[in-house]
Tab-separated table of C-alpha atoms in Angstrom:
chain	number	residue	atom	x	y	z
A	1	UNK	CA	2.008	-18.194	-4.996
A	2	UNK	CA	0.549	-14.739	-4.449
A	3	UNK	CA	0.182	-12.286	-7.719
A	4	UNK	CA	-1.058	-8.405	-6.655
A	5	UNK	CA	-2.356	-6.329	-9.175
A	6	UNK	CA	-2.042	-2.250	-8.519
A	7	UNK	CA	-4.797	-0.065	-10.120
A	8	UNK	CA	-6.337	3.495	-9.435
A	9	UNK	CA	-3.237	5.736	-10.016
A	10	UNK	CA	-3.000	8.734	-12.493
A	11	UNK	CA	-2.886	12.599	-12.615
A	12	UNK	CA	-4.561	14.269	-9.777
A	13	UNK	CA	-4.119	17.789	-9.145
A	14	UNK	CA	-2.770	18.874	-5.641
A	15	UNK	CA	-5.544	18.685	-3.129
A	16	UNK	CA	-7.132	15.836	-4.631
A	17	UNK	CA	-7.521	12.397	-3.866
A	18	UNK	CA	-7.458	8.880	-5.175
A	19	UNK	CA	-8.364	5.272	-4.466
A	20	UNK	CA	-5.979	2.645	-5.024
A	21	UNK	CA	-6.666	-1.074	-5.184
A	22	UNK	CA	-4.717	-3.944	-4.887
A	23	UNK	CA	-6.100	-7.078	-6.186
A	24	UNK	CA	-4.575	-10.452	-4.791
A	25	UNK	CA	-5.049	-13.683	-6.251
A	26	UNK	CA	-3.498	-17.557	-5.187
A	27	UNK	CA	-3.265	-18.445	-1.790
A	28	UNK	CA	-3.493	-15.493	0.391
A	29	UNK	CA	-4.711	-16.310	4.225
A	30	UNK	CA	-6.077	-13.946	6.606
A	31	UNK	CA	-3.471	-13.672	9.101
A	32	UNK	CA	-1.248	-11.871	5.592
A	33	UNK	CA	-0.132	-8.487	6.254
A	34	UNK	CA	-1.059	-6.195	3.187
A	35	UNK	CA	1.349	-2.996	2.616
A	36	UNK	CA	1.447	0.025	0.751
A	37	UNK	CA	4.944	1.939	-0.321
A	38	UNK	CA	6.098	4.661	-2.435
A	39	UNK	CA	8.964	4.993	-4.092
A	40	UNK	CA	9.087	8.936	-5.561
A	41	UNK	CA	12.011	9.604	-8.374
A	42	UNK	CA	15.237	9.060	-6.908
A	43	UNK	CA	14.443	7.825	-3.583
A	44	UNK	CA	14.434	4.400	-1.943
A	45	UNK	CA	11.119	2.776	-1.208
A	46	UNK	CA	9.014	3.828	1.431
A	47	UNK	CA	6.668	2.971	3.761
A	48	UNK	CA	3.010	4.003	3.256
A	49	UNK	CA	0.475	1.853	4.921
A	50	UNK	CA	-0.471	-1.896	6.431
A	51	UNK	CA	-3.404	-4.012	7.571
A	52	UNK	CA	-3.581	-7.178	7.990
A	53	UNK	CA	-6.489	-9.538	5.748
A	54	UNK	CA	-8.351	-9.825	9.122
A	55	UNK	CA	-8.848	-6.097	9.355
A	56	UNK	CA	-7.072	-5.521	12.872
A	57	UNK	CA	-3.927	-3.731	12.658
A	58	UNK	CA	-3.938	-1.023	10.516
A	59	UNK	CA	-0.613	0.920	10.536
A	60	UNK	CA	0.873	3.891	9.153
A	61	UNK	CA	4.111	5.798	7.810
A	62	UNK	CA	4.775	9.425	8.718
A	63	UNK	CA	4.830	10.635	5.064
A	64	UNK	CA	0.880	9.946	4.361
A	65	UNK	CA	-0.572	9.865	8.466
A	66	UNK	CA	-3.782	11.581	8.783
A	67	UNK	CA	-4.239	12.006	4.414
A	68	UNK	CA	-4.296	8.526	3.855
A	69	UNK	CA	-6.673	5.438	4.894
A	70	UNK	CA	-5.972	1.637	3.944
A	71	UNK	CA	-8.807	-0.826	3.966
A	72	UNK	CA	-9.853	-3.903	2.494
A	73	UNK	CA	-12.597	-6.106	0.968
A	74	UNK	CA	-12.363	-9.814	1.875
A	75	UNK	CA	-15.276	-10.737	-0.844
A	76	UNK	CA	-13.040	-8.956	-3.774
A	77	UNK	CA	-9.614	-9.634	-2.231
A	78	UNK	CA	-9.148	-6.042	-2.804
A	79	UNK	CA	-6.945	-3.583	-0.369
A	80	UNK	CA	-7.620	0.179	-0.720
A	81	UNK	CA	-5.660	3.052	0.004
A	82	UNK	CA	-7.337	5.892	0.020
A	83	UNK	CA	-5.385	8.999	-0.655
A	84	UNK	CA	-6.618	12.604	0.579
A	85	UNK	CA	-4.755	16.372	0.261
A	86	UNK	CA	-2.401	15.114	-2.755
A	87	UNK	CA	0.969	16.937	-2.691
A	88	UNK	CA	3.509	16.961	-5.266
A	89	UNK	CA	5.455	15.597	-3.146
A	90	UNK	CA	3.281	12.572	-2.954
A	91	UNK	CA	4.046	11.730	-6.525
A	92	UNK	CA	5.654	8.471	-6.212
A	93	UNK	CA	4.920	4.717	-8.018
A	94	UNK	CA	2.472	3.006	-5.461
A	95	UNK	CA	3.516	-0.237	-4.468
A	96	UNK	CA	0.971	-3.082	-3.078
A	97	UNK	CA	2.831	-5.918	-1.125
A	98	UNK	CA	2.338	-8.932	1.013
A	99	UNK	CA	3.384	-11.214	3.329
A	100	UNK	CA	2.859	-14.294	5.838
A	101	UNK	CA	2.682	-13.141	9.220
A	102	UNK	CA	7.242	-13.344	10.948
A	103	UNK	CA	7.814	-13.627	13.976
A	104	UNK	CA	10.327	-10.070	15.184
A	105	UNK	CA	9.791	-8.737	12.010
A	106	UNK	CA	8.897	-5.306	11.193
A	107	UNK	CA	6.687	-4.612	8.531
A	108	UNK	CA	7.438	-0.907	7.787
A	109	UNK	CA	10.048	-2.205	6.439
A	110	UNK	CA	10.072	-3.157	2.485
A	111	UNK	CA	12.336	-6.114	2.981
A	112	UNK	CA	9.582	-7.751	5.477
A	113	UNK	CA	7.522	-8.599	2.963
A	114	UNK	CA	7.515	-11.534	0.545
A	115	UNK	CA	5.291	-10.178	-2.368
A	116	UNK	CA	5.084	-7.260	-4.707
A	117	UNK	CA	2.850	-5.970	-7.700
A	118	UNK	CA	3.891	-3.682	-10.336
A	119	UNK	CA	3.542	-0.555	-8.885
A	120	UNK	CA	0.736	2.383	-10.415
A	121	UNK	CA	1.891	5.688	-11.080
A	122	UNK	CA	0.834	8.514	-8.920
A	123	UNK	CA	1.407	11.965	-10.104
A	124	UNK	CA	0.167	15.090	-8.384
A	125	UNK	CA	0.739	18.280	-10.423
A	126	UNK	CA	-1.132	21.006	-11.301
């Protein structure tokens, strides 16, 4: 069983940034994809961000391309997402996911992926 943990959201003021982390525990392998969504108020889920545990394969969604970078720390089983040029319209819960590696499966795709944390509030206002 894999358990994420979310941390690093908050109130940032529009231009700003933030780190968030995703901390996965159990039996995670490297060939797991690691995701990022968003889901603002209202909307459906969306895609953010992936990499896989091996650190090839980095992906991203139009909303955050060119603001945002995901990474990751093997040692802390930790993936980043480093968020640049906050918008309002970036304000959104932050989702952390993963999931095994599928064969003609799509992992923009929120449905792709096997497990979820909690999500960590992201709020960009001035």
């Amino acid at each position: 069983q894999v358990q994420l943990v979310e941390s690093g959201g908050g109130l940032v003021q529009p231009g700003g940034s933030l780190r968030l982390s995703c901390v996965a525990t159990g039996s995670t392998h490297s060939t797991y994809i690691m995701g990022w969504f968003r889901q603002p108020p209202g909307k459906e889920r969306e895609f953010v961000a992936s990499i896989r545990w091996s650190g090839d394969g980095t992906y991203y969604g139009d909303s955050m391309k060119g603001r945002s970078t995901i990474s990751r720390d093997n040692a802390k089983s930790t993936v980043y997402l480093q968020m640049n040029i906050l918008k309002p319209e970036d304000t959104a819960v932050y989702y952390c996911a993963a999931s095994p590696p599928k064969p003609n499966v799509v992992f923009t795709i929120a449905g792709a992926y096997d497990h979820w944390g909690q999500g960590t509030q992201v709020t960009v206002s001035a």
